[in-house]
Amino acid sequence: MLIKFAKPSDVKPSEITPLSAYLDRRRFMKTAAVTGAGAALLPLLPNGASAAAKFDDLAKSPYSTDEELTSFMSVTSYNNFYEFGPGKSDPIKNSKDFKPQPWSIAVDGHCANPGTYAYEDIIRPHKLEERIYRLRCVEAWSMVIPWVGIPLADVLKRFEPASTAKYVAFETVLRPEEMPAQKTRLLDWPYVEGLRMDEAMHPLTLLAIGLYGQEMPNQNGAPIRLVVPWKYGFKSIKSIVRISFVENEPPTTWNKSAPQEYGFYSNVNPNKDHPRWSQRRERRIGEFLRRETLMFNGYAEEVAHLYEGMDLNTQY
Ligand code: MTE
């Protein structure tokens, strides 16, 4: 991965809006919309926030952490979404014209119910949950993000995977007109990722459609993305348009780009250094001191059994 050091354009801690202030602004906006006096405030809001729909009545999850949340401002302005450029502030700047509606997902491969499904039909039967997860990027920074989503397993079961489906492959939308870096050869587009079937079916694996109680901002992977909290962040593929049930381990974008650096599994592992930097510690965005990275990003109790018998230093 192209590792980036802080640039003047990156968000500074002093610019980060606490959630309470952000929510106050939204409350104000609601009132202001009625009185017609709110327009002057809109430029203060991060991209997408002014138009975002809010989700009500989210189920709480026992899988949520009670660690302090990373601010909405950081979560939505310090991003990796290479389709919009390699810099952390490129996604918020360059995703304004991306259109996440209407949206559909093609489902194919080894399953009883392949087809092209409208986004709404995928989501509608499910109860939405809030899941507060740690996100650990392979670049050694981390965040705590309150996602809104559905366990991926619940959605996949509806497609009735066959016993021959050993892996699930995912693909990001290819729209060079709306995603400017897709006109370059920065990566091999479209971005693709994959999970072993038992990883995909694990209750921690989330299909996320929002964060901070509102619909997914473009820069975070609108309208629907994966969140796999015990793996490095690049496994959590954004803006998904295809889900394929396959027999063999599918190709993945970062592995194709630098196979010696990024394996298929990419579980968070402080004992396995990246060839160019240590993975022992991480910088939690918003904090000053670096903290220890935990095995499986702190989710070992839930997921370590999936890798029993595997040598995590050679199979990574
Ligand atoms: N998905 C796509 N399609 N393109 C990307 O560049 N970046 C990945 C992942 N999903 C990426 C992607 C990386 S490296 C990380 S760390 C996370 O998204 C970042 O998610 P966030 O920007 O919502 O924090």
Short mmCIF file of C-alpha atoms and ligand atoms in Angstrom, two decimals:
data_model
loop_
_atom_site.label_atom_id
_atom_site.label_comp_id
_atom_site.label_asym_id
_atom_site.label_seq_id
_atom_site.Cartn_x
_atom_site.Cartn_y
_atom_site.Cartn_z
CA MET A 1 0.00 0.00 0.00
CA LEU A 2 1.21 3.49 -0.70
CA ILE A 3 1.83 4.71 2.79
CA LYS A 4 1.04 8.36 3.31
CA PHE A 5 2.35 10.69 5.93
CA ALA A 6 0.23 13.54 7.27
CA LYS A 7 -0.07 16.41 4.82
CA PRO A 8 -1.23 19.93 5.62
CA SER A 9 -4.52 19.04 3.92
CA ASP A 10 -5.15 16.13 6.31
CA VAL A 11 -7.55 16.72 9.17
CA LYS A 12 -5.95 18.17 12.26
CA PRO A 13 -7.24 17.20 15.71
CA SER A 14 -8.30 20.82 16.24
CA GLU A 15 -10.60 20.60 13.21
CA ILE A 16 -12.40 17.50 14.41
CA THR A 17 -15.99 18.10 15.43
CA PRO A 18 -17.17 16.16 18.48
CA LEU A 19 -20.28 14.06 17.84
CA SER A 20 -22.34 16.22 20.21
CA ALA A 21 -21.57 19.33 18.16
CA TYR A 22 -22.25 17.48 14.93
CA LEU A 23 -25.59 16.24 16.20
CA ASP A 24 -26.46 19.71 17.41
CA ARG A 25 -25.84 21.01 13.92
CA ARG A 26 -28.11 18.35 12.48
CA ARG A 27 -30.78 19.18 15.03
CA PHE A 28 -30.41 22.80 14.06
CA MET A 29 -30.68 21.88 10.41
CA LYS A 30 -33.93 20.08 10.97
CA THR A 31 -35.40 23.15 12.67
CA ALA A 32 -33.79 25.41 10.14
CA ALA A 33 -35.25 23.44 7.26
CA VAL A 34 -38.69 24.27 8.60
CA THR A 35 -37.92 27.93 9.08
CA GLY A 36 -35.87 28.11 5.90
CA ALA A 37 -32.88 29.63 7.69
CA GLY A 38 -30.31 26.85 7.57
CA ALA A 39 -28.59 27.24 4.23
CA ALA A 40 -25.67 29.23 5.62
CA LEU A 41 -24.67 26.31 7.82
CA LEU A 42 -24.53 23.70 5.07
CA PRO A 43 -20.94 24.29 3.96
CA LEU A 44 -19.80 23.48 7.50
CA LEU A 45 -20.98 19.93 7.17
CA PRO A 46 -18.83 17.15 5.73
CA ASN A 47 -19.66 15.88 2.27
CA GLY A 48 -22.97 14.03 2.12
CA ALA A 49 -24.00 14.90 5.67
CA SER A 50 -26.47 17.57 4.65
CA ALA A 51 -28.49 15.22 2.47
CA ALA A 52 -28.05 12.01 4.44
CA ALA A 53 -31.08 10.09 5.63
CA LYS A 54 -31.04 8.96 9.24
CA PHE A 55 -31.83 5.45 10.44
CA ASP A 56 -34.19 5.04 13.39
CA ASP A 57 -34.62 2.17 15.76
CA LEU A 58 -31.29 0.42 15.29
CA ALA A 59 -30.78 -2.80 17.24
CA LYS A 60 -27.83 -2.71 19.64
CA SER A 61 -25.28 -5.49 19.33
CA PRO A 62 -23.32 -7.45 21.92
CA TYR A 63 -20.43 -7.31 19.44
CA SER A 64 -20.07 -3.53 19.85
CA THR A 65 -17.08 -2.14 21.71
CA ASP A 66 -17.56 0.57 24.30
CA GLU A 67 -14.29 2.26 23.34
CA GLU A 68 -14.44 5.95 22.57
CA LEU A 69 -15.74 6.66 19.07
CA THR A 70 -13.56 8.32 16.47
CA SER A 71 -15.21 11.61 15.54
CA PHE A 72 -17.65 11.73 12.63
CA MET A 73 -15.41 14.30 11.03
CA SER A 74 -12.34 12.02 11.06
CA VAL A 75 -14.31 8.94 9.99
CA THR A 76 -15.64 10.80 6.96
CA SER A 77 -12.64 12.89 5.95
CA TYR A 78 -9.60 10.64 6.57
CA ASN A 79 -10.26 7.78 4.16
CA ASN A 80 -8.77 5.18 1.89
CA PHE A 81 -10.82 4.89 -1.30
CA TYR A 82 -8.31 4.72 -4.12
CA GLU A 83 -11.00 5.05 -6.79
CA PHE A 84 -11.12 8.72 -5.74
CA GLY A 85 -7.35 9.13 -5.40
CA PRO A 86 -4.56 7.88 -3.12
CA GLY A 87 -4.56 10.74 -0.57
CA LYS A 88 -6.52 10.54 2.68
CA SER A 89 -8.49 13.68 1.82
CA ASP A 90 -9.07 12.72 -1.85
CA PRO A 91 -12.20 10.62 -1.19
CA ILE A 92 -14.18 13.41 0.49
CA LYS A 93 -13.06 15.92 -2.14
CA ASN A 94 -13.54 13.78 -5.24
CA SER A 95 -16.63 11.71 -4.41
CA LYS A 96 -19.20 14.50 -4.52
CA ASP A 97 -20.50 13.47 -7.96
CA PHE A 98 -20.67 9.77 -7.21
CA LYS A 99 -24.25 8.48 -7.45
CA PRO A 100 -25.05 5.66 -5.03
CA GLN A 101 -28.70 5.52 -6.16
CA PRO A 102 -30.17 3.61 -7.88
CA TRP A 103 -28.01 0.64 -6.96
CA SER A 104 -28.13 -3.09 -7.60
CA ILE A 105 -25.92 -6.05 -6.82
CA ALA A 106 -25.31 -9.00 -9.15
CA VAL A 107 -25.18 -12.33 -7.34
CA ASP A 108 -23.68 -15.25 -9.23
CA GLY A 109 -21.73 -18.49 -8.99
CA HIS A 110 -22.48 -21.51 -6.82
CA CYS A 111 -25.88 -20.68 -5.30
CA ALA A 112 -29.54 -21.51 -5.83
CA ASN A 113 -30.73 -17.90 -6.24
CA PRO A 114 -28.43 -15.97 -8.56
CA GLY A 115 -29.69 -12.73 -10.12
CA THR A 116 -29.47 -8.99 -10.02
CA TYR A 117 -31.03 -7.59 -6.89
CA ALA A 118 -32.04 -4.01 -6.20
CA TYR A 119 -30.29 -2.55 -3.14
CA GLU A 120 -33.66 -2.06 -1.43
CA ASP A 121 -34.62 -5.72 -1.92
CA ILE A 122 -31.36 -6.85 -0.36
CA ILE A 123 -31.82 -4.66 2.71
CA ARG A 124 -35.58 -4.57 3.31
CA PRO A 125 -36.15 -7.98 4.99
CA HIS A 126 -33.49 -7.33 7.65
CA LYS A 127 -33.41 -5.55 10.97
CA LEU A 128 -30.65 -2.94 10.91
CA GLU A 129 -28.09 -3.02 13.69
CA GLU A 130 -25.57 -0.61 15.05
CA ARG A 131 -22.14 -2.25 15.35
CA ILE A 132 -19.34 -0.28 16.95
CA TYR A 133 -16.13 -1.83 15.67
CA ARG A 134 -12.44 -1.08 15.71
CA LEU A 135 -11.03 -0.60 12.19
CA ARG A 136 -7.28 -1.27 11.88
CA CYS A 137 -5.70 -0.17 8.61
CA VAL A 138 -2.61 -2.05 7.40
CA GLU A 139 -0.89 1.38 7.41
CA ALA A 140 -0.88 1.22 11.26
CA TRP A 141 -3.66 3.67 12.08
CA SER A 142 -7.03 2.79 13.58
CA MET A 143 -10.48 4.17 14.33
CA VAL A 144 -13.61 3.17 16.25
CA ILE A 145 -16.63 3.46 13.98
CA PRO A 146 -20.36 3.02 14.72
CA TRP A 147 -21.55 1.23 11.58
CA VAL A 148 -25.15 0.56 10.56
CA GLY A 149 -25.65 -2.77 8.84
CA ILE A 150 -26.75 -6.37 8.65
CA PRO A 151 -24.72 -9.52 9.34
CA LEU A 152 -23.43 -10.60 5.91
CA ALA A 153 -24.41 -14.20 6.75
CA ASP A 154 -28.11 -13.27 6.94
CA VAL A 155 -28.00 -11.82 3.43
CA LEU A 156 -25.88 -14.60 1.92
CA LYS A 157 -28.19 -17.31 3.26
CA ARG A 158 -31.04 -15.91 1.18
CA PHE A 159 -29.06 -16.72 -1.98
CA GLU A 160 -28.69 -20.34 -0.77
CA PRO A 161 -24.99 -21.01 -1.39
CA ALA A 162 -24.16 -24.51 -2.65
CA SER A 163 -21.79 -26.79 -0.73
CA THR A 164 -19.29 -26.23 -3.55
CA ALA A 165 -19.11 -22.50 -2.67
CA LYS A 166 -15.91 -22.36 -0.62
CA TYR A 167 -15.25 -18.61 -0.97
CA VAL A 168 -17.20 -15.42 -1.56
CA ALA A 169 -15.78 -12.82 -3.97
CA PHE A 170 -16.79 -9.14 -3.96
CA GLU A 171 -16.38 -6.43 -6.58
CA THR A 172 -16.55 -2.63 -6.37
CA VAL A 173 -18.40 -0.62 -9.00
CA LEU A 174 -16.43 0.44 -12.09
CA ARG A 175 -17.43 4.01 -13.03
CA PRO A 176 -14.44 5.98 -14.29
CA GLU A 177 -16.69 8.97 -15.04
CA GLU A 178 -17.59 9.26 -11.35
CA MET A 179 -14.43 7.78 -9.82
CA PRO A 180 -11.58 9.79 -11.30
CA ALA A 181 -8.67 7.53 -10.28
CA GLN A 182 -10.24 4.65 -12.24
CA LYS A 183 -9.03 6.54 -15.31
CA THR A 184 -5.47 5.91 -14.08
CA ARG A 185 -3.53 2.70 -13.51
CA LEU A 186 -3.12 3.30 -9.77
CA LEU A 187 -4.67 -0.14 -9.14
CA ASP A 188 -6.09 -2.91 -11.30
CA TRP A 189 -9.77 -1.87 -11.45
CA PRO A 190 -12.35 -2.83 -10.40
CA TYR A 191 -11.25 -3.31 -6.79
CA VAL A 192 -11.93 -6.93 -5.79
CA GLU A 193 -11.82 -8.76 -2.48
CA GLY A 194 -12.76 -12.12 -1.04
CA LEU A 195 -13.39 -14.15 2.08
CA ARG A 196 -13.40 -17.84 2.85
CA MET A 197 -17.00 -19.02 3.32
CA ASP A 198 -16.66 -19.48 7.10
CA GLU A 199 -15.25 -15.94 7.41
CA ALA A 200 -18.10 -14.55 5.32
CA MET A 201 -20.64 -16.39 7.49
CA HIS A 202 -19.05 -15.31 10.78
CA PRO A 203 -21.46 -13.19 12.86
CA LEU A 204 -18.93 -10.34 13.11
CA THR A 205 -18.82 -9.85 9.33
CA LEU A 206 -21.07 -6.94 8.47
CA LEU A 207 -22.66 -5.60 5.32
CA ALA A 208 -22.74 -1.92 6.23
CA ILE A 209 -25.06 0.69 4.73
CA GLY A 210 -24.37 3.55 7.09
CA LEU A 211 -22.38 4.99 9.96
CA TYR A 212 -23.12 7.29 12.86
CA GLY A 213 -26.82 6.50 12.41
CA GLN A 214 -27.04 7.85 8.88
CA GLU A 215 -26.68 6.51 5.37
CA MET A 216 -23.17 5.69 4.15
CA PRO A 217 -21.26 8.76 2.93
CA ASN A 218 -19.82 8.36 -0.58
CA GLN A 219 -16.24 8.47 0.69
CA ASN A 220 -16.89 5.56 3.09
CA GLY A 221 -18.27 3.22 0.40
CA ALA A 222 -21.84 4.23 -0.39
CA PRO A 223 -24.28 2.70 -0.56
CA ILE A 224 -23.07 -0.67 0.72
CA ARG A 225 -19.72 -2.08 1.83
CA LEU A 226 -18.16 -4.87 3.79
CA VAL A 227 -16.76 -4.52 7.31
CA VAL A 228 -14.53 -7.36 8.57
CA PRO A 229 -13.20 -6.01 11.87
CA TRP A 230 -10.50 -8.61 12.61
CA LYS A 231 -8.78 -8.09 9.25
CA TYR A 232 -6.79 -5.16 7.91
CA GLY A 233 -9.11 -2.48 6.56
CA PHE A 234 -8.43 -3.17 2.89
CA LYS A 235 -10.48 -6.40 3.13
CA SER A 236 -13.53 -4.20 3.86
CA ILE A 237 -14.38 -3.51 0.22
CA LYS A 238 -16.53 -0.49 -0.59
CA SER A 239 -19.43 0.21 -3.02
CA ILE A 240 -20.12 -3.44 -3.81
CA VAL A 241 -21.85 -4.35 -7.10
CA ARG A 242 -21.11 -8.08 -7.33
CA ILE A 243 -21.11 -11.02 -4.93
CA SER A 244 -19.90 -14.34 -6.36
CA PHE A 245 -19.94 -17.76 -4.71
CA VAL A 246 -16.80 -19.49 -5.95
CA GLU A 247 -14.92 -22.73 -5.47
CA ASN A 248 -11.37 -21.38 -5.37
CA GLU A 249 -9.64 -18.56 -3.54
CA PRO A 250 -10.52 -15.42 -5.54
CA PRO A 251 -7.97 -12.78 -6.59
CA THR A 252 -7.80 -9.68 -4.38
CA THR A 253 -6.67 -6.22 -5.45
CA TRP A 254 -3.83 -5.53 -3.01
CA ASN A 255 -2.50 -9.07 -3.32
CA LYS A 256 -2.35 -8.63 -7.11
CA SER A 257 -0.65 -5.27 -6.65
CA ALA A 258 2.01 -6.42 -4.13
CA PRO A 259 1.74 -10.16 -3.34
CA GLN A 260 4.77 -10.17 -1.03
CA GLU A 261 3.12 -7.49 1.14
CA TYR A 262 -0.60 -8.37 1.21
CA GLY A 263 -1.90 -11.91 1.62
CA PHE A 264 -5.40 -13.23 1.06
CA TYR A 265 -6.21 -13.57 4.77
CA SER A 266 -4.70 -10.32 6.05
CA ASN A 267 -5.79 -10.90 9.63
CA VAL A 268 -4.57 -8.17 11.97
CA ASN A 269 -1.40 -9.66 13.49
CA PRO A 270 1.04 -7.61 15.60
CA ASN A 271 3.60 -10.45 15.38
CA LYS A 272 3.85 -10.35 11.61
CA ASP A 273 5.50 -7.19 10.37
CA HIS A 274 4.69 -5.66 7.05
CA PRO A 275 7.88 -5.93 4.95
CA ARG A 276 8.26 -2.13 5.19
CA TRP A 277 7.03 -1.36 8.73
CA SER A 278 6.16 -2.88 12.08
CA GLN A 279 2.58 -3.88 12.90
CA ARG A 280 3.18 -3.94 16.69
CA ARG A 281 1.58 -0.57 17.34
CA GLU A 282 -1.01 1.70 15.82
CA ARG A 283 -2.05 5.32 15.88
CA ARG A 284 -5.67 5.63 16.97
CA ILE A 285 -6.89 8.67 15.04
CA GLY A 286 -7.53 11.44 17.56
CA GLU A 287 -5.02 10.09 20.10
CA PHE A 288 -1.50 11.27 20.72
CA LEU A 289 0.32 8.15 21.92
CA ARG A 290 0.48 5.00 19.83
CA ARG A 291 -1.20 1.92 21.28
CA GLU A 292 -0.41 -1.80 21.08
CA THR A 293 -2.06 -3.63 18.21
CA LEU A 294 -4.07 -6.64 19.39
CA MET A 295 -4.13 -10.05 17.71
CA PHE A 296 -7.10 -10.20 15.33
CA ASN A 297 -7.64 -6.53 16.22
CA GLY A 298 -8.98 -7.59 19.63
CA TYR A 299 -11.49 -10.10 18.21
CA ALA A 300 -9.39 -13.25 18.90
CA GLU A 301 -11.98 -14.77 21.21
CA GLU A 302 -14.54 -14.69 18.43
CA VAL A 303 -12.42 -15.65 15.42
CA ALA A 304 -9.15 -17.41 16.43
CA HIS A 305 -10.80 -20.84 15.96
CA LEU A 306 -11.27 -20.13 12.25
CA TYR A 307 -7.49 -20.34 11.79
CA GLU A 308 -6.64 -23.33 14.00
CA GLY A 309 -3.83 -25.34 12.47
CA MET A 310 -2.75 -22.49 10.17
CA ASP A 311 0.69 -20.91 10.50
CA LEU A 312 -0.31 -17.24 10.58
CA ASN A 313 3.24 -16.14 9.80
CA THR A 314 3.39 -17.91 6.47
CA GLN A 315 -0.32 -18.00 5.61
CA TYR A 316 -1.19 -14.34 5.99
N1 MTE B 1 -12.57 -0.41 -1.10
C1 MTE B 1 -12.35 0.07 -2.33
N2 MTE B 1 -13.21 -0.23 -3.31
N3 MTE B 1 -11.28 0.86 -2.62
C2 MTE B 1 -10.36 1.17 -1.67
O1 MTE B 1 -9.38 1.87 -1.98
N4 MTE B 1 -9.65 0.92 0.66
C3 MTE B 1 -9.64 -0.04 1.77
C4 MTE B 1 -11.04 -0.35 2.29
N5 MTE B 1 -11.95 -0.57 1.17
C5 MTE B 1 -10.55 0.66 -0.35
C6 MTE B 1 -11.70 -0.12 -0.09
C7 MTE B 1 -8.79 0.39 2.88
S1 MTE B 1 -7.10 0.34 2.60
C8 MTE B 1 -9.30 0.76 4.08
S2 MTE B 1 -8.27 1.05 5.42
C9 MTE B 1 -10.74 0.93 4.27
O2 MTE B 1 -11.49 0.73 3.08
C10 MTE B 1 -10.99 2.35 4.76
O3 MTE B 1 -12.34 2.55 5.06
P1 MTE B 1 -12.80 4.01 5.52
O4 MTE B 1 -12.26 4.99 4.53
O5 MTE B 1 -14.29 3.97 5.57
O6 MTE B 1 -12.19 4.21 6.90
#
